[in-house]
Tab-separated table of N, CA and C in Angstrom:
chain	number	residue	atom	x	y	z
A	1	MET	N	12.308	0.067	-28.179
A	1	MET	CA	11.274	0.499	-28.880
A	1	MET	C	11.450	2.230	-29.184
A	2	PRO	N	10.977	2.905	-29.934
A	2	PRO	CA	12.023	4.106	-30.045
A	2	PRO	C	12.063	4.901	-29.388
A	3	THR	N	12.276	6.128	-29.752
A	3	THR	CA	12.487	7.187	-28.463
A	3	THR	C	11.323	7.999	-28.802
A	4	GLN	N	11.122	9.115	-27.736
A	4	GLN	CA	9.661	9.834	-27.696
A	4	GLN	C	10.018	10.740	-29.008
A	5	LYS	N	11.821	11.441	-29.079
A	5	LYS	CA	12.038	12.010	-30.184
A	5	LYS	C	11.578	11.697	-31.457
A	6	PHE	N	11.971	9.918	-31.673
A	6	PHE	CA	11.435	9.326	-33.100
A	6	PHE	C	10.296	9.679	-33.267
A	7	ILE	N	8.899	9.132	-32.015
A	7	ILE	CA	7.349	9.270	-32.162
A	7	ILE	C	7.324	10.881	-32.523
A	8	ASN	N	7.721	11.896	-31.802
A	8	ASN	CA	7.301	13.323	-32.350
A	8	ASN	C	7.830	13.847	-33.981
A	9	LEU	N	8.658	12.909	-34.388
A	9	LEU	CA	8.749	13.447	-35.761
A	9	LEU	C	7.438	13.218	-36.811
A	10	THR	N	7.626	14.398	-37.560
A	10	THR	CA	6.659	14.614	-38.842
A	10	THR	C	6.107	13.006	-39.094
A	11	GLU	N	4.973	12.464	-39.728
A	11	GLU	CA	4.838	11.549	-40.158
A	11	GLU	C	5.392	10.735	-41.498
A	12	SER	N	6.330	12.130	-42.223
A	12	SER	CA	6.975	11.625	-43.838
A	12	SER	C	8.355	11.506	-43.320
A	13	LYS	N	9.097	11.920	-42.114
A	13	LYS	CA	9.970	11.672	-41.763
A	13	LYS	C	10.125	10.613	-41.352
A	14	LYS	N	9.214	9.993	-40.354
A	14	LYS	CA	9.048	8.244	-39.796
A	14	LYS	C	9.174	7.730	-40.919
A	15	GLN	N	7.777	7.983	-42.016
A	15	GLN	CA	8.481	6.942	-43.507
A	15	GLN	C	9.296	6.824	-43.596
A	16	THR	N	9.844	8.063	-44.455
A	16	THR	CA	11.036	7.922	-44.898
A	16	THR	C	12.413	7.282	-44.357
A	17	ILE	N	12.401	7.347	-43.124
A	17	ILE	CA	13.780	6.375	-42.149
A	17	ILE	C	12.907	5.138	-42.537
A	18	LEU	N	11.456	4.595	-41.830
A	18	LEU	CA	10.856	3.579	-42.032
A	18	LEU	C	11.575	3.181	-43.130
A	19	THR	N	10.939	3.656	-44.430
A	19	THR	CA	11.448	3.012	-45.595
A	19	THR	C	12.917	2.386	-45.682
A	20	ALA	N	13.712	3.262	-45.326
A	20	ALA	CA	15.097	3.115	-45.561
A	20	ALA	C	15.500	2.029	-45.118
A	21	MET	N	14.911	2.344	-43.503
A	21	MET	CA	15.771	0.769	-42.645
A	21	MET	C	14.324	-0.858	-43.730
A	22	CYS	N	13.607	-0.788	-44.242
A	22	CYS	CA	13.245	-1.828	-44.250
A	22	CYS	C	13.619	-2.266	-45.732
A	23	ARG	N	14.103	-1.393	-46.484
A	23	ARG	CA	15.164	-1.750	-47.689
A	23	ARG	C	15.849	-2.117	-47.138
A	24	GLU	N	17.244	-1.618	-46.527
A	24	GLU	CA	17.730	-2.378	-46.044
A	24	GLU	C	18.187	-3.368	-45.638
A	25	PHE	N	17.365	-3.909	-44.353
A	25	PHE	CA	17.235	-4.702	-43.910
A	25	PHE	C	16.146	-5.851	-44.635
A	26	MET	N	15.627	-5.617	-45.925
A	26	MET	CA	14.788	-6.843	-46.925
A	26	MET	C	15.882	-7.420	-47.310
A	27	ASN	N	17.102	-6.324	-48.075
A	27	ASN	CA	18.108	-7.205	-48.681
A	27	ASN	C	19.776	-7.552	-48.144
A	28	ILE	N	19.577	-6.930	-47.074
A	28	ILE	CA	21.220	-7.544	-46.745
A	28	ILE	C	20.446	-8.161	-45.488
A	29	PRO	N	21.633	-9.213	-45.324
A	29	PRO	CA	21.232	-9.936	-44.037
A	29	PRO	C	22.012	-9.248	-42.955
A	30	TYR	N	21.696	-9.291	-41.527
A	30	TYR	CA	21.012	-8.579	-40.434
A	30	TYR	C	22.278	-8.374	-39.741
A	31	SER	N	23.331	-9.388	-39.746
A	31	SER	CA	24.851	-9.523	-39.337
A	31	SER	C	25.093	-8.744	-40.115
A	32	GLU	N	24.841	-8.310	-41.353
A	32	GLU	CA	25.652	-7.796	-42.198
A	32	GLU	C	25.450	-5.963	-42.349
A	33	ILE	N	24.235	-6.056	-41.515
A	33	ILE	CA	23.369	-4.460	-41.746
A	33	ILE	C	24.718	-3.337	-40.801
A	34	ARG	N	25.171	-2.274	-41.236
A	34	ARG	CA	26.413	-1.481	-40.387
A	34	ARG	C	25.122	-0.101	-40.215
A	35	ILE	N	25.364	0.586	-39.049
A	35	ILE	CA	23.916	1.616	-38.801
A	35	ILE	C	25.256	2.629	-39.663
A	36	SER	N	25.665	2.785	-39.843
A	36	SER	CA	26.356	3.884	-41.291
A	36	SER	C	25.749	4.236	-42.754
A	37	ASN	N	25.233	2.710	-42.664
A	37	ASN	CA	24.432	2.767	-44.618
A	37	ASN	C	22.876	2.324	-43.968
A	38	LEU	N	22.658	2.252	-42.985
A	38	LEU	CA	21.685	2.596	-42.388
A	38	LEU	C	21.070	4.203	-41.832
A	39	ILE	N	22.078	4.936	-41.714
A	39	ILE	CA	21.628	6.565	-41.932
A	39	ILE	C	21.556	7.103	-42.851
A	40	GLN	N	22.978	6.691	-43.814
A	40	GLN	CA	22.954	6.871	-45.385
A	40	GLN	C	21.877	7.268	-46.015
A	41	LYS	N	21.163	5.413	-46.162
A	41	LYS	CA	20.055	5.586	-47.056
A	41	LYS	C	18.922	6.490	-46.106
A	42	ALA	N	19.368	6.264	-44.667
A	42	ALA	CA	17.354	7.352	-44.440
A	42	ALA	C	17.776	9.041	-44.275
A	43	GLY	N	19.122	9.185	-45.053
A	43	GLY	CA	19.340	10.757	-44.774
A	43	GLY	C	19.601	11.644	-43.440
A	44	ILE	N	19.723	10.687	-42.076
A	44	ILE	CA	19.710	11.241	-41.227
A	44	ILE	C	21.253	10.314	-40.504
A	45	SER	N	21.896	11.443	-39.644
A	45	SER	CA	23.111	11.576	-39.066
A	45	SER	C	22.770	10.418	-38.018
A	46	ARG	N	23.996	9.672	-37.660
A	46	ARG	CA	24.568	9.215	-36.748
A	46	ARG	C	24.120	9.650	-35.337
A	47	ALA	N	24.233	11.196	-34.726
A	47	ALA	CA	23.415	11.077	-33.781
A	47	ALA	C	21.549	10.810	-33.448
A	48	SER	N	21.283	11.411	-34.643
A	48	SER	CA	19.620	11.774	-35.241
A	48	SER	C	19.265	9.603	-35.008
A	49	PHE	N	20.007	9.091	-35.171
A	49	PHE	CA	19.712	7.350	-35.597
A	49	PHE	C	19.551	7.278	-33.717
A	50	TYR	N	20.615	7.172	-32.982
A	50	TYR	CA	20.936	6.813	-31.316
A	50	TYR	C	19.768	7.861	-30.762
A	51	LEU	N	19.587	8.878	-31.309
A	51	LEU	CA	18.548	9.832	-30.686
A	51	LEU	C	17.075	8.885	-30.664
A	52	TYR	N	16.755	8.244	-31.903
A	52	TYR	CA	15.595	7.651	-32.098
A	52	TYR	C	15.564	6.104	-31.441
A	53	PHE	N	16.798	5.429	-31.689
A	53	PHE	CA	16.826	3.712	-31.628
A	53	PHE	C	18.130	4.017	-30.310
A	54	GLU	N	17.688	2.945	-29.347
A	54	GLU	CA	19.158	2.525	-28.817
A	54	GLU	C	20.280	1.497	-29.795
A	55	ASP	N	20.068	1.136	-31.050
A	55	ASP	CA	20.572	0.086	-31.612
A	55	ASP	C	20.173	-0.408	-32.843
A	56	LYS	N	20.715	-1.162	-33.470
A	56	LYS	CA	20.055	-1.548	-34.896
A	56	LYS	C	18.875	-2.705	-34.097
A	57	GLU	N	19.378	-3.269	-33.751
A	57	GLU	CA	18.468	-4.329	-32.848
A	57	GLU	C	17.173	-3.384	-32.127
A	58	ASP	N	16.987	-2.693	-31.656
A	58	ASP	CA	16.359	-2.107	-31.266
A	58	ASP	C	15.465	-1.499	-32.536
A	59	ALA	N	15.723	-0.864	-33.470
A	59	ALA	CA	14.928	-0.326	-34.891
A	59	ALA	C	14.628	-1.577	-35.907
A	60	ILE	N	14.888	-3.067	-35.638
A	60	ILE	CA	14.232	-4.018	-36.341
A	60	ILE	C	13.493	-4.670	-35.462
A	61	LYS	N	13.313	-4.623	-33.797
A	61	LYS	CA	12.207	-4.239	-33.545
A	61	LYS	C	11.211	-3.691	-33.520
A	62	TYR	N	11.353	-2.720	-34.018
A	62	TYR	CA	10.441	-1.514	-33.824
A	62	TYR	C	9.184	-2.094	-35.111
A	63	ILE	N	10.049	-2.620	-36.366
A	63	ILE	CA	9.668	-2.552	-37.523
A	63	ILE	C	8.819	-3.619	-37.757
A	64	ILE	N	9.543	-4.989	-36.559
A	64	ILE	CA	8.447	-5.882	-36.864
A	64	ILE	C	7.412	-6.060	-36.454
A	65	GLN	N	7.465	-5.322	-35.027
A	65	GLN	CA	6.087	-5.187	-34.241
A	65	GLN	C	4.869	-3.886	-35.117
A	66	LYS	N	5.736	-2.909	-35.124
A	66	LYS	CA	4.916	-2.531	-36.465
A	66	LYS	C	4.152	-3.148	-38.096
A	67	PHE	N	4.991	-4.059	-38.548
A	67	PHE	CA	4.361	-4.931	-39.031
A	67	PHE	C	2.891	-5.986	-38.593
A	68	ILE	N	3.266	-7.114	-37.035
A	68	ILE	CA	2.400	-7.214	-36.745
A	68	ILE	C	1.285	-6.823	-36.565
A	69	LEU	N	1.428	-5.261	-35.358
A	69	LEU	CA	0.473	-4.557	-35.298
A	69	LEU	C	-0.479	-4.091	-36.353
A	70	ALA	N	-0.303	-4.373	-38.170
A	70	ALA	CA	-0.771	-3.979	-39.283
A	70	ALA	C	-1.788	-5.087	-39.617
A	71	GLU	N	-0.952	-5.686	-38.909
A	71	GLU	CA	-1.509	-7.197	-39.564
A	71	GLU	C	-2.916	-7.647	-38.872
A	72	GLU	N	-2.972	-7.247	-37.369
A	72	GLU	CA	-3.385	-7.682	-36.717
A	72	GLU	C	-4.843	-6.597	-36.882
A	73	GLU	N	-4.834	-5.672	-37.314
A	73	GLU	CA	-5.520	-4.388	-37.608
A	73	GLU	C	-6.195	-5.337	-39.142
A	74	LEU	N	-5.549	-5.833	-39.730
A	74	LEU	CA	-6.188	-6.175	-41.100
A	74	LEU	C	-7.172	-7.121	-40.613
A	75	ILE	N	-6.846	-7.942	-39.511
A	75	ILE	CA	-7.152	-9.328	-39.399
A	75	ILE	C	-8.514	-8.918	-38.747
A	76	GLY	N	-8.538	-7.910	-37.736
A	76	GLY	CA	-9.685	-7.165	-37.150
A	76	GLY	C	-10.753	-6.761	-37.974
A	77	LYS	N	-10.272	-6.258	-39.135
A	77	LYS	CA	-11.151	-5.420	-40.168
A	77	LYS	C	-12.389	-6.707	-40.811
A	78	ILE	N	-10.819	-7.222	-41.134
A	78	ILE	CA	-11.355	-9.043	-42.060
A	78	ILE	C	-12.599	-9.517	-41.240
A	79	LEU	N	-12.436	-9.915	-40.517
A	79	LEU	CA	-13.629	-10.641	-39.080
A	79	LEU	C	-15.099	-9.886	-39.075
A	80	ILE	N	-14.623	-8.391	-38.682
A	80	ILE	CA	-15.820	-7.283	-38.802
A	80	ILE	C	-16.134	-7.538	-40.083
A	81	ASP	N	-15.581	-7.694	-41.647
A	81	ASP	CA	-16.226	-7.011	-42.487
A	81	ASP	C	-16.644	-8.827	-42.635
A	82	THR	N	-16.538	-9.927	-42.190
A	82	THR	CA	-17.324	-10.954	-42.813
A	82	THR	C	-18.212	-11.494	-41.791
A	83	ASN	N	-18.523	-11.016	-40.944
A	83	ASN	CA	-19.368	-10.552	-39.557
A	83	ASN	C	-19.218	-12.014	-39.013
A	84	GLY	N	-17.588	-12.071	-38.783
A	84	GLY	CA	-16.976	-13.265	-37.584
A	84	GLY	C	-17.180	-14.785	-38.522
A	85	ASP	N	-17.139	-15.024	-39.756
A	85	ASP	CA	-17.294	-15.847	-40.600
A	85	ASP	C	-15.476	-16.420	-40.813
A	86	ILE	N	-15.265	-16.942	-39.650
A	86	ILE	CA	-13.838	-17.648	-39.662
A	86	ILE	C	-13.560	-18.129	-41.046
A	87	PHE	N	-14.281	-18.548	-41.795
A	87	PHE	CA	-13.367	-19.423	-43.564
A	87	PHE	C	-13.424	-18.228	-44.328
A	88	GLU	N	-14.606	-17.659	-44.079
A	88	GLU	CA	-14.716	-15.954	-45.419
A	88	GLU	C	-13.533	-15.466	-44.788
A	89	SER	N	-13.398	-15.129	-43.492
A	89	SER	CA	-11.707	-14.710	-43.146
A	89	SER	C	-11.009	-15.319	-43.650
A	90	ALA	N	-10.139	-16.743	-43.499
A	90	ALA	CA	-9.589	-17.363	-43.737
A	90	ALA	C	-9.291	-16.789	-45.230
A	91	ILE	N	-10.342	-17.349	-46.157
A	91	ILE	CA	-9.836	-16.943	-47.525
A	91	ILE	C	-9.347	-15.810	-48.241
A	92	LYS	N	-10.140	-14.714	-47.010
A	92	LYS	CA	-9.412	-13.149	-47.512
A	92	LYS	C	-8.367	-13.255	-47.283
A	93	MET	N	-7.869	-12.992	-45.813
A	93	MET	CA	-6.511	-13.374	-45.456
A	93	MET	C	-5.643	-14.157	-46.675
A	94	TYR	N	-6.351	-14.884	-46.743
A	94	TYR	CA	-5.351	-15.340	-47.884
A	94	TYR	C	-5.098	-15.013	-48.925
A	95	ASP	N	-6.298	-14.368	-49.635
A	95	ASP	CA	-6.411	-13.077	-51.010
A	95	ASP	C	-5.101	-11.960	-50.235
A	96	TYR	N	-5.204	-11.840	-49.490
A	96	TYR	CA	-4.765	-10.109	-49.571
A	96	TYR	C	-3.437	-11.053	-49.241
A	97	MET	N	-2.627	-11.956	-48.621
A	97	MET	CA	-1.227	-12.295	-48.641
A	97	MET	C	-0.166	-12.684	-49.828
A	98	VAL	N	-1.400	-13.128	-51.091
A	98	VAL	CA	-1.021	-13.148	-51.923
A	98	VAL	C	-0.900	-12.186	-53.099
A	99	GLU	N	-2.067	-11.247	-53.082
A	99	GLU	CA	-1.668	-10.224	-53.987
A	99	GLU	C	-1.195	-9.024	-53.349
A	100	GLU	N	-1.133	-8.356	-52.226
A	100	GLU	CA	-0.337	-7.454	-51.623
A	100	GLU	C	1.010	-7.669	-50.828
A	101	LEU	N	1.259	-8.767	-50.095
A	101	LEU	CA	2.021	-8.890	-49.145
A	101	LEU	C	3.213	-9.052	-50.053
A	102	LEU	N	2.903	-9.880	-50.841
A	102	LEU	CA	3.640	-10.972	-51.996
A	102	LEU	C	4.691	-9.679	-52.915
A	103	LYS	N	3.506	-8.798	-53.456
A	103	LYS	CA	3.710	-7.562	-54.130
A	103	LYS	C	5.413	-6.538	-53.890
A	104	ASP	N	4.837	-6.500	-52.378
A	104	ASP	CA	5.581	-4.994	-51.915
A	104	ASP	C	6.661	-5.962	-51.106
A	105	ASN	N	7.033	-7.356	-51.073
A	105	ASN	CA	8.112	-7.850	-50.586
A	105	ASN	C	8.385	-7.830	-49.128
A	106	SER	N	6.636	-7.820	-48.478
A	106	SER	CA	6.802	-7.431	-46.445
A	106	SER	C	7.378	-9.005	-46.249
A	107	PHE	N	7.107	-9.657	-47.276
A	107	PHE	CA	7.349	-11.496	-46.841
A	107	PHE	C	8.748	-11.985	-46.763
A	108	LYS	N	9.256	-11.044	-47.387
A	108	LYS	CA	10.807	-11.076	-47.067
A	108	LYS	C	11.423	-10.107	-46.768
A	109	LEU	N	11.127	-9.020	-46.749
A	109	LEU	CA	11.752	-8.625	-45.092
A	109	LEU	C	11.484	-9.284	-43.732
A	110	VAL	N	9.910	-9.807	-43.247
A	110	VAL	CA	10.134	-10.636	-41.893
A	110	VAL	C	11.222	-11.485	-42.309
A	111	ARG	N	11.005	-12.222	-43.306
A	111	ARG	CA	11.601	-14.078	-43.169
A	111	ARG	C	13.028	-13.005	-43.408
A	112	ASN	N	14.075	-12.444	-43.633
A	112	ASN	CA	15.119	-11.816	-43.549
A	112	ASN	C	15.394	-11.463	-42.682
A	113	ILE	N	14.303	-10.786	-42.160
A	113	ILE	CA	15.079	-10.736	-40.071
A	113	ILE	C	14.921	-11.358	-39.597
A	114	LEU	N	13.913	-12.047	-39.140
A	114	LEU	CA	13.283	-13.545	-38.572
A	114	LEU	C	14.456	-14.434	-38.374
A	115	GLN	N	14.389	-14.437	-39.774
A	115	GLN	CA	15.770	-15.874	-40.095
A	115	GLN	C	16.666	-15.143	-39.090
A	116	GLU	N	17.485	-13.920	-39.370
A	116	GLU	CA	18.476	-13.307	-38.921
A	116	GLU	C	18.788	-13.711	-37.499
A	117	LEU	N	17.576	-13.004	-37.306
A	117	LEU	CA	17.300	-12.530	-35.969
A	117	LEU	C	17.265	-14.044	-34.694
A	118	LYS	N	17.308	-15.103	-35.372
A	118	LYS	CA	17.237	-16.733	-34.791
A	118	LYS	C	18.479	-17.220	-34.934
A	119	LYS	N	18.836	-16.816	-35.902
A	119	LYS	CA	20.703	-16.940	-36.140
A	119	LYS	C	21.204	-16.154	-34.778
A	120	GLU	N	20.638	-14.994	-34.046
A	120	GLU	CA	21.764	-14.157	-33.444
A	120	GLU	C	20.673	-14.468	-32.291
A	121	ASN	N	20.072	-15.225	-31.764
A	121	ASN	CA	19.134	-15.533	-30.546
A	121	ASN	C	18.548	-14.356	-30.081
A	122	VAL	N	18.105	-13.529	-31.210
A	122	VAL	CA	17.212	-12.189	-30.832
A	122	VAL	C	15.791	-12.564	-30.498
A	123	SER	N	14.969	-12.229	-29.677
A	123	SER	CA	13.563	-12.299	-29.037
A	123	SER	C	13.241	-10.724	-29.317
A	124	ILE	N	12.406	-10.479	-30.676
A	124	ILE	CA	11.484	-9.432	-31.026
A	124	ILE	C	10.630	-9.107	-29.823
A	125	PHE	N	10.421	-9.456	-28.480
A	125	PHE	CA	9.179	-9.255	-27.901
A	125	PHE	C	9.488	-8.942	-25.926
A	126	ASP	N	11.430	-8.798	-26.627
A	126	ASP	CA	11.455	-8.302	-25.064
A	126	ASP	C	11.256	-6.967	-24.355
């Protein structure tokens, strides 16, 4: 997980770093990603990267866990909005996935990361 230094960054700086890392993880297989490319795209130094994350695996785990938390929040909101109707909730989740997640390539990011982590035999929940 990211260090307190990363957590203490401004939201815009964190978002800049995360966006750059997501783009890299989305388009390049995990095994081919280099820290040098991540830091260049994020506009940070190598020292800063290691102040924020232990390594590439730590950064990717954070991105995946952030994605999972956002989806859990969405599911909770949909369940509240539908008064707990599981069928209506399922339809709303499907609509969301089709409209939103495919539009911004979030599925591509998660799929790419999970495929690569499986090859590397890495758990995101350690």
